[in-house]
């Protein structure tokens, strides 16, 4: 390979060969737009980005031409979930395209004021599983710790819009000492997931205070942080933050990206700093109409995530949150997307598609059916190309040897692949 790069080395200061340059060029730096005159040290300062967020209709209107649906949405919807967009993330919006997939995620629309009869304030029944203010214990061995109600920007489909942003009727009042006391007492809790809101909005010191208390609990094996900051505000992922986080290993992080446009050079570098600090990265994507309800878009996103050293973890069917009907797709579409990924691309690029059950039953995996028939003797399966195969089922009956019985042996000798190829 090195020989092929000689010519390119003269042209490319980093000495990458042409294929590498090609791959890297898919991650573009985000332009500065109207902030062109802002000095680098401000633009790259996460606190500057937060101070300059777009939070009002007036501010947004000076930056782009709103559609009537958006305008009305901004007037009405802000009573439930606030508007906030970091300048960095705003610049990913295609200002000439009212259907821009980035725009649909963060700019309210009037449809948010419409509630379908099956939509809920707390679609996943989190409040019912709250064991201390801010602590949700829904599964046997792990807890969800909601440490803040604030985010760098607000996603219009947020499953916790009832508490997130502080604009709605309900408020989150996390009781840190009660929550930590609960985890300390409950020795079955081996996994603590910090979320919110976005935990990375805390200062390094404040976050470290929480992490160190959790780490001091002997039965807590595994810490993880769910955050969209690397995507909304990659500037927050400073070397200092990474140096602090790495003291609390094993610590994993789940980020949240929905569209390949979000995978910029800035996000790639932020993920690189986290990965270099030994933090395994996962990603969750929410399936959204007009954003990523397309197999090619999803595949590109998954490929870009792998290049950023992020393992796709979940695709969520959009929760039944009040006012999100316009963003929801069919479950069939989700299954179709998984079907288009599995076998067709790298296994690491295939996340688990889940429905977080309405009312609070937890996440349930949903996917294409690969088992066509199944009895005591055999399993009939199909592959990603639709070819059919048989696999002998092993008898689980007590005391019996695990060798297949006669019927199964026959199946074994009749090679399914041969039969399949002939058909
Ligand atoms: C999603 C979730 C978790 C974590 O689930 P995993 O499938 O382990 O990632 C834990 N608690 C609650 C309440 C959740 O919603
Ligand atoms: S970053 Fe997460 S918690 Fe915050 S608004 Fe988006 S989905 Fe909700």
Coordinates of C-alpha atoms in Angstrom, one line a residue, residues 62-412:
X62 CA -32.9 36.3 11.5
X63 CA -31.0 33.2 10.5
X64 CA -33.3 31.4 8.1
X65 CA -36.7 31.7 6.4
X66 CA -39.2 29.7 8.5
X67 CA -42.0 27.9 7.0
X68 CA -45.5 28.8 8.3
X69 CA -45.7 25.4 10.0
X70 CA -42.4 26.1 11.8
X71 CA -43.4 29.6 12.7
X72 CA -46.6 28.5 14.3
X73 CA -44.8 25.6 16.0
X74 CA -42.3 28.1 17.5
X75 CA -45.1 30.2 18.9
X76 CA -47.1 27.3 20.4
X77 CA -44.8 24.4 21.0
X78 CA -42.3 26.1 23.2
X79 CA -44.7 25.8 26.1
X80 CA -43.8 22.1 26.3
X81 CA -40.2 21.7 25.1
X82 CA -37.9 24.7 24.8
X83 CA -36.1 25.6 21.6
X84 CA -32.3 25.5 21.8
X85 CA -29.8 25.0 19.0
X86 CA -26.0 25.4 19.3
X87 CA -24.5 27.6 16.6
X88 CA -22.3 24.6 15.6
X89 CA -25.3 22.3 15.1
X90 CA -27.3 25.1 13.4
X91 CA -24.7 25.2 10.7
X92 CA -25.6 21.7 9.7
X93 CA -29.0 22.8 8.6
X94 CA -29.6 23.3 4.9
X95 CA -31.3 26.7 5.1
X96 CA -32.8 26.4 1.6
X97 CA -34.4 23.1 2.3
X98 CA -37.5 23.1 4.5
X99 CA -37.3 19.3 4.6
X100 CA -33.7 19.2 5.8
X101 CA -33.3 16.2 8.1
X102 CA -31.3 18.2 10.6
X103 CA -33.9 20.9 10.7
X104 CA -36.8 18.5 11.4
X105 CA -35.0 17.3 14.6
X106 CA -34.5 20.6 16.3
X107 CA -37.0 23.2 14.9
X108 CA -40.5 22.9 16.3
X109 CA -43.5 22.5 13.9
X110 CA -47.1 23.1 14.5
X111 CA -47.8 19.4 14.4
X112 CA -46.3 19.2 17.9
X113 CA -49.5 20.6 19.3
X114 CA -51.5 17.7 17.9
X115 CA -51.8 14.7 20.2
X116 CA -52.8 11.4 18.8
X117 CA -55.0 9.4 21.2
X118 CA -52.3 6.8 21.8
X119 CA -49.6 9.3 22.7
X120 CA -48.5 9.9 26.3
X121 CA -46.7 12.3 28.5
X122 CA -44.5 9.5 29.9
X123 CA -44.6 6.9 27.1
X124 CA -42.1 4.5 28.7
X125 CA -43.7 4.6 32.2
X126 CA -40.5 5.9 33.8
X127 CA -42.3 7.8 36.5
X128 CA -43.9 4.6 37.8
X129 CA -40.4 3.0 38.1
X130 CA -38.8 6.0 39.9
X131 CA -37.3 4.7 43.1
X132 CA -35.8 8.0 44.2
X133 CA -36.3 11.4 42.5
X134 CA -34.3 11.1 39.2
X135 CA -33.5 7.3 39.6
X136 CA -35.4 4.8 37.4
X137 CA -35.1 1.1 38.3
X138 CA -36.9 -0.7 35.6
X139 CA -34.7 -3.8 34.9
X140 CA -33.3 -6.2 37.5
X141 CA -29.6 -5.3 37.5
X142 CA -29.3 -1.7 36.2
X143 CA -30.6 1.8 36.8
X144 CA -31.2 4.9 34.8
X145 CA -29.9 7.9 36.6
X146 CA -31.4 11.2 35.3
X147 CA -28.8 13.7 36.5
X148 CA -30.1 16.8 34.8
X149 CA -33.0 18.1 32.7
X150 CA -30.9 20.2 30.4
X151 CA -29.4 19.5 27.0
X152 CA -27.2 21.4 24.6
X153 CA -30.0 21.4 22.0
X154 CA -33.5 19.9 22.2
X155 CA -34.8 17.1 20.0
X156 CA -38.4 17.6 19.1
X157 CA -39.2 13.9 19.7
X158 CA -37.5 13.7 23.1
X159 CA -38.9 10.8 25.0
X160 CA -38.5 12.8 28.2
X161 CA -39.9 16.0 26.9
X162 CA -42.2 16.0 30.0
X163 CA -39.3 17.0 32.1
X164 CA -36.5 18.0 29.8
X165 CA -35.7 21.7 29.1
X166 CA -37.7 22.9 32.1
X167 CA -40.4 24.4 29.8
X168 CA -43.2 21.9 30.5
X169 CA -45.4 21.3 33.5
X170 CA -43.4 18.6 35.1
X171 CA -40.0 19.2 36.5
X172 CA -37.1 16.9 37.4
X173 CA -35.8 17.3 40.9
X174 CA -33.0 14.7 41.1
X175 CA -32.1 13.9 44.7
X176 CA -28.5 12.9 44.4
X177 CA -27.9 11.7 47.9
X178 CA -31.1 9.6 47.9
X179 CA -30.3 8.1 44.5
X180 CA -26.8 7.2 45.5
X181 CA -28.0 5.8 48.8
X182 CA -30.5 3.6 46.9
X183 CA -27.8 2.2 44.6
X184 CA -25.5 1.6 47.6
X185 CA -28.3 -0.4 49.4
X186 CA -29.3 -2.3 46.3
X187 CA -26.5 -4.7 45.7
X188 CA -28.2 -6.1 42.6
X189 CA -27.4 -2.9 40.7
X190 CA -24.3 -3.6 38.8
X191 CA -24.8 -1.1 36.0
X192 CA -25.6 2.7 36.3
X193 CA -26.6 4.6 33.2
X194 CA -26.2 8.4 33.6
X195 CA -28.6 10.3 31.4
X196 CA -31.1 13.1 31.5
X197 CA -31.0 15.6 29.9
X198 CA -27.4 15.5 29.1
X199 CA -24.8 14.6 31.8
X200 CA -22.0 16.1 29.8
X201 CA -23.5 19.6 30.3
X202 CA -22.1 19.4 33.9
X203 CA -18.7 20.8 34.6
X204 CA -15.9 18.3 34.8
X205 CA -15.8 18.7 38.6
X206 CA -19.5 18.2 39.1
X207 CA -19.6 15.1 36.9
X208 CA -16.5 13.7 38.6
X209 CA -18.1 14.1 41.9
X210 CA -21.0 11.8 40.8
X211 CA -18.8 9.3 39.0
X212 CA -16.4 9.0 42.0
X213 CA -19.3 8.3 44.4
X214 CA -20.7 5.6 42.1
X215 CA -17.3 4.1 41.5
X216 CA -16.8 3.8 45.3
X217 CA -19.7 1.4 45.5
X218 CA -18.2 -2.1 45.3
X219 CA -21.1 -3.8 43.4
X220 CA -21.3 -1.2 40.7
X221 CA -19.3 -2.9 37.9
X222 CA -20.3 -0.8 34.9
X223 CA -20.8 2.9 34.4
X224 CA -22.2 4.4 31.2
X225 CA -23.2 7.9 30.1
X226 CA -25.9 8.5 27.6
X227 CA -25.2 11.8 25.8
X228 CA -25.9 13.8 22.6
X229 CA -23.2 16.3 23.4
X230 CA -20.6 14.8 21.1
X231 CA -23.1 15.6 18.3
X232 CA -24.6 18.9 19.4
X233 CA -21.5 20.3 21.0
X234 CA -18.4 18.4 20.1
X235 CA -16.3 21.2 21.6
X236 CA -17.4 20.0 25.0
X237 CA -15.3 16.8 24.6
X238 CA -12.1 18.4 25.8
X239 CA -8.8 16.5 26.5
X240 CA -9.5 17.5 30.2
X241 CA -12.9 15.8 30.2
X242 CA -11.5 12.7 28.6
X243 CA -8.6 12.6 31.2
X244 CA -11.2 12.8 34.0
X245 CA -13.5 10.2 32.5
X246 CA -10.8 7.6 32.0
X247 CA -10.2 7.5 35.8
X248 CA -13.6 5.8 36.2
X249 CA -13.2 2.8 33.9
X250 CA -14.9 0.6 33.0
X251 CA -16.9 3.5 31.6
X252 CA -18.9 3.3 28.3
X253 CA -20.6 6.0 26.4
X254 CA -23.7 6.0 24.3
X255 CA -24.1 8.8 21.8
X256 CA -27.1 9.7 19.7
X257 CA -26.9 10.4 16.0
X258 CA -29.7 10.2 13.5
X259 CA -28.3 11.3 10.1
X260 CA -25.0 10.9 8.3
X261 CA -24.8 14.7 8.0
X262 CA -24.3 14.8 11.8
X263 CA -21.1 12.8 11.4
X264 CA -18.8 15.8 10.8
X265 CA -15.0 16.1 11.2
X266 CA -15.7 17.8 14.6
X267 CA -17.7 14.8 15.8
X268 CA -15.2 12.4 14.4
X269 CA -12.5 14.1 16.3
X270 CA -14.5 14.2 19.6
X271 CA -15.3 10.5 19.3
X272 CA -11.6 9.9 18.6
X273 CA -10.6 11.6 21.8
X274 CA -13.1 9.6 23.8
X275 CA -12.1 6.3 22.1
X276 CA -8.4 7.1 22.7
X277 CA -9.3 7.5 26.4
X278 CA -10.4 3.9 26.3
X279 CA -14.1 4.6 26.3
X280 CA -16.1 2.1 24.2
X281 CA -18.6 4.1 22.2
X282 CA -22.1 3.0 21.2
X283 CA -24.8 4.9 19.3
X284 CA -28.5 5.1 19.4
X285 CA -30.6 6.3 16.6
X286 CA -34.3 7.2 16.7
X287 CA -36.2 6.2 13.5
X288 CA -37.8 9.4 12.3
X289 CA -40.0 10.2 9.4
X290 CA -38.2 12.5 6.9
X291 CA -34.9 12.2 8.7
X292 CA -33.7 8.6 8.4
X293 CA -36.6 6.4 7.3
X294 CA -34.5 5.2 4.4
X295 CA -32.2 2.2 4.2
X296 CA -29.5 4.0 2.2
X297 CA -29.4 6.9 4.7
X298 CA -29.2 4.5 7.6
X299 CA -26.5 2.4 6.0
X300 CA -24.4 5.5 5.4
X301 CA -24.9 6.6 9.0
X302 CA -23.9 3.2 10.3
X303 CA -20.8 3.1 8.1
X304 CA -19.7 6.6 9.3
X305 CA -20.2 5.6 12.9
X306 CA -17.9 2.6 12.5
X307 CA -15.3 4.9 10.9
X308 CA -15.6 7.1 14.0
X309 CA -15.1 4.0 16.2
X310 CA -18.7 4.0 17.4
X311 CA -20.6 0.8 17.4
X312 CA -24.3 1.1 16.4
X313 CA -26.3 -0.1 19.5
X314 CA -30.0 0.6 19.1
X315 CA -32.4 2.0 16.5
X316 CA -35.5 3.0 18.5
X317 CA -38.9 3.0 17.1
X318 CA -40.1 6.6 18.0
X319 CA -41.7 6.5 21.5
X320 CA -45.4 7.5 21.7
X321 CA -44.5 10.9 23.0
X322 CA -47.2 13.6 22.8
X323 CA -46.9 15.7 19.7
X324 CA -44.5 13.4 17.7
X325 CA -46.9 11.8 15.3
X326 CA -45.5 13.7 12.3
X327 CA -42.1 12.2 13.0
X328 CA -43.1 8.6 13.5
X329 CA -42.7 5.9 10.9
X330 CA -44.2 2.4 10.7
X331 CA -42.6 -0.5 12.5
X332 CA -42.6 -2.2 9.1
X333 CA -40.2 0.5 7.9
X334 CA -37.9 -0.2 10.8
X335 CA -37.9 -3.9 10.0
X336 CA -37.2 -3.2 6.4
X337 CA -34.2 -1.1 7.3
X338 CA -32.7 -3.9 9.5
X339 CA -33.4 -6.4 6.7
X340 CA -31.4 -4.1 4.3
X341 CA -28.5 -4.1 6.7
X342 CA -28.1 -7.6 8.1
X343 CA -25.9 -9.7 5.8
X344 CA -25.6 -6.9 3.3
X345 CA -23.0 -5.1 5.3
X346 CA -20.6 -5.5 8.3
X347 CA -22.3 -7.1 11.3
X348 CA -20.9 -4.4 13.5
X349 CA -22.9 -1.9 11.5
X350 CA -26.2 -3.6 12.3
X351 CA -27.8 -2.2 15.5
X352 CA -30.7 -3.8 17.3
X353 CA -34.1 -2.3 16.4
X354 CA -36.2 -2.0 19.5
X355 CA -39.6 -0.7 20.7
X356 CA -39.5 0.7 24.2
X357 CA -42.8 -0.7 25.3
X358 CA -45.6 1.7 25.9
X359 CA -46.3 1.8 29.6
X360 CA -43.0 0.6 30.8
X361 CA -42.2 -3.0 29.9
X362 CA -38.7 -2.1 28.7
X363 CA -37.0 -2.5 25.3
X364 CA -38.2 -5.3 23.1
X365 CA -36.1 -6.3 20.1
X366 CA -37.9 -6.2 16.7
X367 CA -36.6 -7.5 13.5
X368 CA -37.1 -9.4 10.3
X369 CA -38.0 -13.1 10.8
X370 CA -35.3 -15.5 9.8
X371 CA -36.8 -18.6 11.4
X372 CA -39.4 -19.9 9.0
X373 CA -40.4 -23.1 10.8
X374 CA -39.3 -24.8 13.9
X375 CA -40.1 -28.2 15.5
X376 CA -38.4 -30.8 17.7
X377 CA -36.3 -32.0 14.9
X378 CA -35.2 -29.0 13.0
X379 CA -35.1 -25.3 12.4
X380 CA -35.8 -23.9 9.0
X381 CA -34.1 -20.6 8.5
X382 CA -33.5 -18.2 5.6
X383 CA -30.6 -16.0 5.0
X384 CA -30.3 -12.4 3.9
X385 CA -30.7 -13.4 0.3
X386 CA -33.9 -15.4 1.0
X387 CA -32.2 -18.8 0.6
X388 CA -33.6 -21.5 2.8
X389 CA -31.6 -23.8 5.1
X390 CA -32.2 -26.5 7.7
X391 CA -30.4 -26.9 10.9
X392 CA -30.9 -30.0 13.1
X393 CA -32.4 -29.3 16.5
X394 CA -30.6 -30.9 19.4
X395 CA -32.7 -32.9 21.8
X396 CA -32.7 -31.2 25.3
X397 CA -34.5 -34.1 27.0
X398 CA -33.1 -34.9 30.4
X399 CA -30.5 -37.7 30.5
X400 CA -30.5 -38.3 26.8
X401 CA -27.3 -38.1 24.9
X402 CA -27.0 -35.0 22.8
X403 CA -26.5 -36.9 19.6
X404 CA -29.3 -36.2 17.1
X405 CA -32.1 -38.7 16.8
X406 CA -32.8 -40.5 13.5
X407 CA -35.1 -37.9 12.0
X408 CA -32.6 -35.2 12.6
X409 CA -29.8 -37.3 11.1
X410 CA -31.7 -37.6 7.9
X411 CA -32.1 -33.9 7.8
X412 CA -28.5 -33.5 8.4

